[in-house]
Amino acid sequence: MTKLLLVSGDNQSCHSLQQALERDGYDVVTTHRGGEGLRLATAALPDLILLDMAMSVVSGWQVMQVLKKASATERIPVIAIAHPTIDGQRLLQAGFDTYVRKPV
């Protein structure tokens, strides 16, 4: 079973997306905090990370920087969940494999 890590600061959207992904057969681990997302990425080594860009305390940008520098997580594909005003080229240049626009 494919394991996904969903890191989202929006509890309602996170819950809805988690339910939809689990219905499609994915094993989904979630958190609402960026720092916890980093810990879970290293501990769970998911097949894919869905990362919300709009989180307080530790942002999606900061999480991505750490993920791509750490040998344990540098090769895990990461999809940004971004507000429509965020430049897609900037996301790709930051190392995201691709991005989806809110609302997902």
PDB file of N, CA, C and O in Angstrom, residues 11 14 19 27 30 32 35 37 43-44 47 55-56 62 73 76 84 94-95 97 99-100 102:
ATOM      1  N   ASN A  11      -7.252  22.207   9.136  1.00  0.00           N
ATOM      2  CA  ASN A  11      -7.785  20.958   9.682  1.00  0.00           C
ATOM      3  C   ASN A  11      -8.923  20.384   8.851  1.00  0.00           C
ATOM      4  O   ASN A  11      -8.965  19.180   8.600  1.00  0.00           O
ATOM      5  N   CYS A  14      -7.674  19.151   5.444  1.00  0.00           N
ATOM      6  CA  CYS A  14      -6.814  17.996   5.688  1.00  0.00           C
ATOM      7  C   CYS A  14      -7.646  16.742   5.924  1.00  0.00           C
ATOM      8  O   CYS A  14      -7.384  15.689   5.339  1.00  0.00           O
ATOM      9  N   GLN A  19      -9.638  11.544   4.008  1.00  0.00           N
ATOM     10  CA  GLN A  19     -10.714  10.578   3.780  1.00  0.00           C
ATOM     11  C   GLN A  19     -10.787  10.166   2.304  1.00  0.00           C
ATOM     12  O   GLN A  19     -10.945   8.978   1.999  1.00  0.00           O
ATOM     13  N   ASP A  27      -2.542   4.685   2.334  1.00  0.00           N
ATOM     14  CA  ASP A  27      -2.284   4.751   3.764  1.00  0.00           C
ATOM     15  C   ASP A  27      -1.825   6.180   4.029  1.00  0.00           C
ATOM     16  O   ASP A  27      -0.756   6.582   3.558  1.00  0.00           O
ATOM     17  N   THR A  30      -1.174  12.012   8.764  1.00  0.00           N
ATOM     18  CA  THR A  30      -1.400  13.455   8.693  1.00  0.00           C
ATOM     19  C   THR A  30      -0.858  14.178   9.911  1.00  0.00           C
ATOM     20  O   THR A  30      -0.706  13.599  10.993  1.00  0.00           O
ATOM     21  N   HIS A  32      -0.823  18.628  11.321  1.00  0.00           N
ATOM     22  CA  HIS A  32      -1.209  20.010  11.041  1.00  0.00           C
ATOM     23  C   HIS A  32      -0.060  20.983  11.310  1.00  0.00           C
ATOM     24  O   HIS A  32      -0.252  22.185  11.222  1.00  0.00           O
ATOM     25  N   GLY A  35       6.745  21.277  11.730  1.00  0.00           N
ATOM     26  CA  GLY A  35       7.793  20.588  12.473  1.00  0.00           C
ATOM     27  C   GLY A  35       7.483  19.116  12.677  1.00  0.00           C
ATOM     28  O   GLY A  35       8.350  18.254  12.545  1.00  0.00           O
ATOM     29  N   GLY A  37       5.591  17.438  10.705  1.00  0.00           N
ATOM     30  CA  GLY A  37       5.702  16.850   9.365  1.00  0.00           C
ATOM     31  C   GLY A  37       7.125  16.396   9.073  1.00  0.00           C
ATOM     32  O   GLY A  37       7.344  15.333   8.498  1.00  0.00           O
ATOM     33  N   ALA A  43      10.549   9.516  10.139  1.00  0.00           N
ATOM     34  CA  ALA A  43      10.158   8.285  10.831  1.00  0.00           C
ATOM     35  C   ALA A  43       9.383   7.333   9.923  1.00  0.00           C
ATOM     36  O   ALA A  43       9.628   6.126   9.936  1.00  0.00           O
ATOM     37  N   ALA A  44       8.452   7.860   9.141  1.00  0.00           N
ATOM     38  CA  ALA A  44       7.570   7.008   8.336  1.00  0.00           C
ATOM     39  C   ALA A  44       8.108   6.737   6.937  1.00  0.00           C
ATOM     40  O   ALA A  44       7.699   5.772   6.298  1.00  0.00           O
ATOM     41  N   ASP A  47       5.950   7.358   0.693  1.00  0.00           N
ATOM     42  CA  ASP A  47       6.222   7.298  -0.740  1.00  0.00           C
ATOM     43  C   ASP A  47       6.015   8.657  -1.404  1.00  0.00           C
ATOM     44  O   ASP A  47       6.566   8.920  -2.475  1.00  0.00           O
ATOM     45  N   MET A  55       1.229  27.329   6.431  1.00  0.00           N
ATOM     46  CA  MET A  55       1.164  26.845   7.814  1.00  0.00           C
ATOM     47  C   MET A  55       1.853  27.860   8.710  1.00  0.00           C
ATOM     48  O   MET A  55       2.803  28.520   8.284  1.00  0.00           O
ATOM     49  N   SER A  56       1.377  27.949   9.941  1.00  0.00           N
ATOM     50  CA  SER A  56       2.019  28.867  10.884  1.00  0.00           C
ATOM     51  C   SER A  56       3.216  28.175  11.534  1.00  0.00           C
ATOM     52  O   SER A  56       3.368  26.968  11.435  1.00  0.00           O
ATOM     53  N   GLN A  62       9.853  26.236   4.531  1.00  0.00           N
ATOM     54  CA  GLN A  62      10.887  25.797   5.468  1.00  0.00           C
ATOM     55  C   GLN A  62      10.964  24.279   5.539  1.00  0.00           C
ATOM     56  O   GLN A  62      12.061  23.702   5.571  1.00  0.00           O
ATOM     57  N   THR A  73      15.287  11.908   3.378  1.00  0.00           N
ATOM     58  CA  THR A  73      14.058  12.388   2.741  1.00  0.00           C
ATOM     59  C   THR A  73      14.269  13.093   1.406  1.00  0.00           C
ATOM     60  O   THR A  73      13.303  13.452   0.745  1.00  0.00           O
ATOM     61  N   ILE A  76      12.216  11.729  -1.630  1.00  0.00           N
ATOM     62  CA  ILE A  76      10.768  11.550  -1.538  1.00  0.00           C
ATOM     63  C   ILE A  76      10.094  12.642  -2.363  1.00  0.00           C
ATOM     64  O   ILE A  76      10.362  13.829  -2.161  1.00  0.00           O
ATOM     65  N   PRO A  84      -3.624  29.998  -5.007  1.00  0.00           N
ATOM     66  CA  PRO A  84      -3.461  30.408  -6.409  1.00  0.00           C
ATOM     67  C   PRO A  84      -2.515  31.592  -6.637  1.00  0.00           C
ATOM     68  O   PRO A  84      -1.996  31.757  -7.731  1.00  0.00           O
ATOM     69  N   ALA A  94      12.019  25.671  -5.974  1.00  0.00           N
ATOM     70  CA  ALA A  94      12.306  25.336  -4.572  1.00  0.00           C
ATOM     71  C   ALA A  94      12.469  23.833  -4.369  1.00  0.00           C
ATOM     72  O   ALA A  94      12.807  23.389  -3.272  1.00  0.00           O
ATOM     73  N   GLY A  95      12.194  23.048  -5.413  1.00  0.00           N
ATOM     74  CA  GLY A  95      12.399  21.607  -5.314  1.00  0.00           C
ATOM     75  C   GLY A  95      11.146  20.765  -5.299  1.00  0.00           C
ATOM     76  O   GLY A  95      11.229  19.531  -5.261  1.00  0.00           O
ATOM     77  N   ASP A  97       8.124  18.693  -6.665  1.00  0.00           N
ATOM     78  CA  ASP A  97       7.994  17.912  -7.890  1.00  0.00           C
ATOM     79  C   ASP A  97       6.853  18.430  -8.758  1.00  0.00           C
ATOM     80  O   ASP A  97       6.926  18.383  -9.979  1.00  0.00           O
ATOM     81  N   TYR A  99       2.757  20.819  -8.112  1.00  0.00           N
ATOM     82  CA  TYR A  99       1.902  21.511  -7.153  1.00  0.00           C
ATOM     83  C   TYR A  99       0.449  21.409  -7.584  1.00  0.00           C
ATOM     84  O   TYR A  99       0.148  21.166  -8.748  1.00  0.00           O
ATOM     85  N   VAL A 100      -0.433  21.557  -6.611  1.00  0.00           N
ATOM     86  CA  VAL A 100      -1.871  21.663  -6.861  1.00  0.00           C
ATOM     87  C   VAL A 100      -2.332  22.956  -6.216  1.00  0.00           C
ATOM     88  O   VAL A 100      -1.741  23.433  -5.240  1.00  0.00           O
ATOM     89  N   LYS A 102      -5.155  25.400  -4.329  1.00  0.00           N
ATOM     90  CA  LYS A 102      -6.277  25.361  -3.390  1.00  0.00           C
ATOM     91  C   LYS A 102      -7.484  25.968  -4.077  1.00  0.00           C
ATOM     92  O   LYS A 102      -7.325  26.892  -4.858  1.00  0.00           O
TER      93      LYS A 102
END
